[in-house]
PDB file of C-alpha atoms in Angstrom:
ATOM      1  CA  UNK A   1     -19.229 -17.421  -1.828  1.00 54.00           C
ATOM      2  CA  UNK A   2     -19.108 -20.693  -0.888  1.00 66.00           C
ATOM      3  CA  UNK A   3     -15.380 -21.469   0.475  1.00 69.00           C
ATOM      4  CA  UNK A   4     -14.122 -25.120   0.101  1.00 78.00           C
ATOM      5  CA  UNK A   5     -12.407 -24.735   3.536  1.00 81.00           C
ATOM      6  CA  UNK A   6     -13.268 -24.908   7.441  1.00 85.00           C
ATOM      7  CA  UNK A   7     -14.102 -21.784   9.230  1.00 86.00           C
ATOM      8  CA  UNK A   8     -12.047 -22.870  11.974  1.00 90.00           C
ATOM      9  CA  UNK A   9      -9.217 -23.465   9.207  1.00 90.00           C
ATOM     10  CA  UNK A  10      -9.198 -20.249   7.600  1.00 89.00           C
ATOM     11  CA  UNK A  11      -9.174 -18.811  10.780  1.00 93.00           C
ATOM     12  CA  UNK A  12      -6.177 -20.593  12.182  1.00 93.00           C
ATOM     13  CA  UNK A  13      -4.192 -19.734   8.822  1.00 92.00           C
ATOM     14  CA  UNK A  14      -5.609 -15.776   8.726  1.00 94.00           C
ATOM     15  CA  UNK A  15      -3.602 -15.971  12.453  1.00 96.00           C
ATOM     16  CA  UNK A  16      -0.668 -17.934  11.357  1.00 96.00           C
ATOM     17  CA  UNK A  17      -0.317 -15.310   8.306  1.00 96.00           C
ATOM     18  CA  UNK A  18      -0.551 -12.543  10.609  1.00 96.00           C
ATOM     19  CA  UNK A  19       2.171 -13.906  13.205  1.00 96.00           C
ATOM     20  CA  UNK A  20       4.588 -14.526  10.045  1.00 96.00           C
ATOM     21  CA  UNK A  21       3.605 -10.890   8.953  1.00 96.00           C
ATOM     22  CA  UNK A  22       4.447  -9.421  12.544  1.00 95.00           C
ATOM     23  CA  UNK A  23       7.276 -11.411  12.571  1.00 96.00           C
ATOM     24  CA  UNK A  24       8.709  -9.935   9.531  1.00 95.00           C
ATOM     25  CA  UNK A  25       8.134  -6.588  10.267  1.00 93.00           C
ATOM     26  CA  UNK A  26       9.580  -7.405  13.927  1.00 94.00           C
ATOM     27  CA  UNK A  27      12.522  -8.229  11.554  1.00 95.00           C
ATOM     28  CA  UNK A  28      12.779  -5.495   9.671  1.00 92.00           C
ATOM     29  CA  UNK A  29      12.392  -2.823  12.237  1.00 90.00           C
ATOM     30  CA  UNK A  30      15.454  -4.222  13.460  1.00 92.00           C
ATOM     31  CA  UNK A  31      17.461  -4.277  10.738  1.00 93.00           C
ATOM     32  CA  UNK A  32      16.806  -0.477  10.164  1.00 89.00           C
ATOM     33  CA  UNK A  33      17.810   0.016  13.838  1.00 90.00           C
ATOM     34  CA  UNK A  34      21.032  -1.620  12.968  1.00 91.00           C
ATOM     35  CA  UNK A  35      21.887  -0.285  10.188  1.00 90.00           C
ATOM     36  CA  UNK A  36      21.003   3.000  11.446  1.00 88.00           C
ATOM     37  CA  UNK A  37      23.438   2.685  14.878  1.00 88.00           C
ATOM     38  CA  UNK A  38      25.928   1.195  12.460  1.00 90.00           C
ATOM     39  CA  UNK A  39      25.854   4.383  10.576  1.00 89.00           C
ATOM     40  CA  UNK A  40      25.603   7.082  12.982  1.00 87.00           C
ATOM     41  CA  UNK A  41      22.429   8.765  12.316  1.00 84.00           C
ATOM     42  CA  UNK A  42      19.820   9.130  15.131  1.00 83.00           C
ATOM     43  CA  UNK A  43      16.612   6.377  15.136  1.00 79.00           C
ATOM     44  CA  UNK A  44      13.726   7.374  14.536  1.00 78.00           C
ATOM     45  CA  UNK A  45      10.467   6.601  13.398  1.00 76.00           C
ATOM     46  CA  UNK A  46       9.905   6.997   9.489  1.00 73.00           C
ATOM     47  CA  UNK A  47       8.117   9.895   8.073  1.00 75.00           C
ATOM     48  CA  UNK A  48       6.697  10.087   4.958  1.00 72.00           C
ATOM     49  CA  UNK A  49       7.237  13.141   2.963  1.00 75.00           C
ATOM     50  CA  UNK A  50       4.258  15.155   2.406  1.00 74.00           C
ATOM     51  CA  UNK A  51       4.657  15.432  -1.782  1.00 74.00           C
ATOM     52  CA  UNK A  52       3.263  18.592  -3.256  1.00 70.00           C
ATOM     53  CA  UNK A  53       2.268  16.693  -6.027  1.00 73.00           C
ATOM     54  CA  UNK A  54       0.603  14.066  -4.333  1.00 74.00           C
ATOM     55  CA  UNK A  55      -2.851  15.196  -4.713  1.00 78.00           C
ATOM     56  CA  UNK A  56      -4.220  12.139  -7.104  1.00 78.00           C
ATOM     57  CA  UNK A  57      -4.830  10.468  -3.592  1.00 79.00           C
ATOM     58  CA  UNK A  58      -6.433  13.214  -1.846  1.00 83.00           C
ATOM     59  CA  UNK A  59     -10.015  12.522  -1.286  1.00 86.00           C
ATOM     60  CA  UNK A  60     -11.282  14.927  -3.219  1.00 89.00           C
ATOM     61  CA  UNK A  61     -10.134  12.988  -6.435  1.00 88.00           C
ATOM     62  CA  UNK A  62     -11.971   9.680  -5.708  1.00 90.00           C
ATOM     63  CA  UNK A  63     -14.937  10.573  -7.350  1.00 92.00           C
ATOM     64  CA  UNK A  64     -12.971  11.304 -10.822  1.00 90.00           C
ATOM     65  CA  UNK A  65     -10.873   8.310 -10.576  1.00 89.00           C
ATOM     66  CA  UNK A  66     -13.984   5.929 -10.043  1.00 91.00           C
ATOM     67  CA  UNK A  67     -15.323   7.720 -13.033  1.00 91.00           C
ATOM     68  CA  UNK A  68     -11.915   7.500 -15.101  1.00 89.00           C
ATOM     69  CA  UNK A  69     -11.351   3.518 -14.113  1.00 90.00           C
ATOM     70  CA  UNK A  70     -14.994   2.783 -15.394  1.00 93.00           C
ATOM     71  CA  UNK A  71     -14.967   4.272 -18.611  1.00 94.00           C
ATOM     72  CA  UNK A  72     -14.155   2.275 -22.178  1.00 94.00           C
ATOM     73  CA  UNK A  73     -10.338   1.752 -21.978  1.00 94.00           C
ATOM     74  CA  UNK A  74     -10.157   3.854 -25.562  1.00 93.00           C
ATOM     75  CA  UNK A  75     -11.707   6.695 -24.155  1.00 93.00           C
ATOM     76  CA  UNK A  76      -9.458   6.047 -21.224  1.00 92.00           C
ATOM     77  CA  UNK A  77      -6.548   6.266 -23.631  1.00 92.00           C
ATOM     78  CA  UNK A  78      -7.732   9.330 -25.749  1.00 92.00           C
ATOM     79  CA  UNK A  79      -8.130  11.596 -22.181  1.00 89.00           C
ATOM     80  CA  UNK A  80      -4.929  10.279 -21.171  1.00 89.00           C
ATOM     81  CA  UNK A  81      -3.496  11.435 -24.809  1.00 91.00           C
ATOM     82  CA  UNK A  82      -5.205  14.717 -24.176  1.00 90.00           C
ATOM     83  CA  UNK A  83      -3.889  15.390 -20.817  1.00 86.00           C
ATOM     84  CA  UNK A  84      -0.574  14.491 -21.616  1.00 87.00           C
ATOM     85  CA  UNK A  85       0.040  17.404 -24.256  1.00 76.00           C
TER      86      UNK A  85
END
């Protein structure tokens, strides 16, 4: 791909992206801080939950969801039909 700017440019606005982008989440980690002193509760890192029905993510399922996003969309729609009964 041939890109219609400077190396040297991209590369100075890839940075500049990435110090507004460290910025904001400097930001926001402080406003949870805040908010959580504010209210009490202890701070802490967030957790995600582990879901029990999380599993379309696991890695075991890439395989079938490569295969499901490349089929025709209407036999996309008919297995989804079928799956949903």
């Amino acid at each position: 791909m041939i890109s219609p700017r400077d190396d040297h440019e991209v590369q100075r606005l890839l940075a500049q992206w990435k110090q507004i982008d460290d910025e904001a989440g400097r930001a926001a980690t402080a406003r949870r801080h805040r908010v959580l002193q504010a209210s009490g509760r202890p701070v802490d890192e967030y957790k995600f939950r582990e879901k029990p029905n999380d599993w379309v993510h696991r890695d075991w399922m890439r395989p079938i969801r490569f295969v499901y996003r490349n089929i025709p969309q209407g036999v996309r729609l008919q297995v989804k039909k079928r799956l949903a009964k």
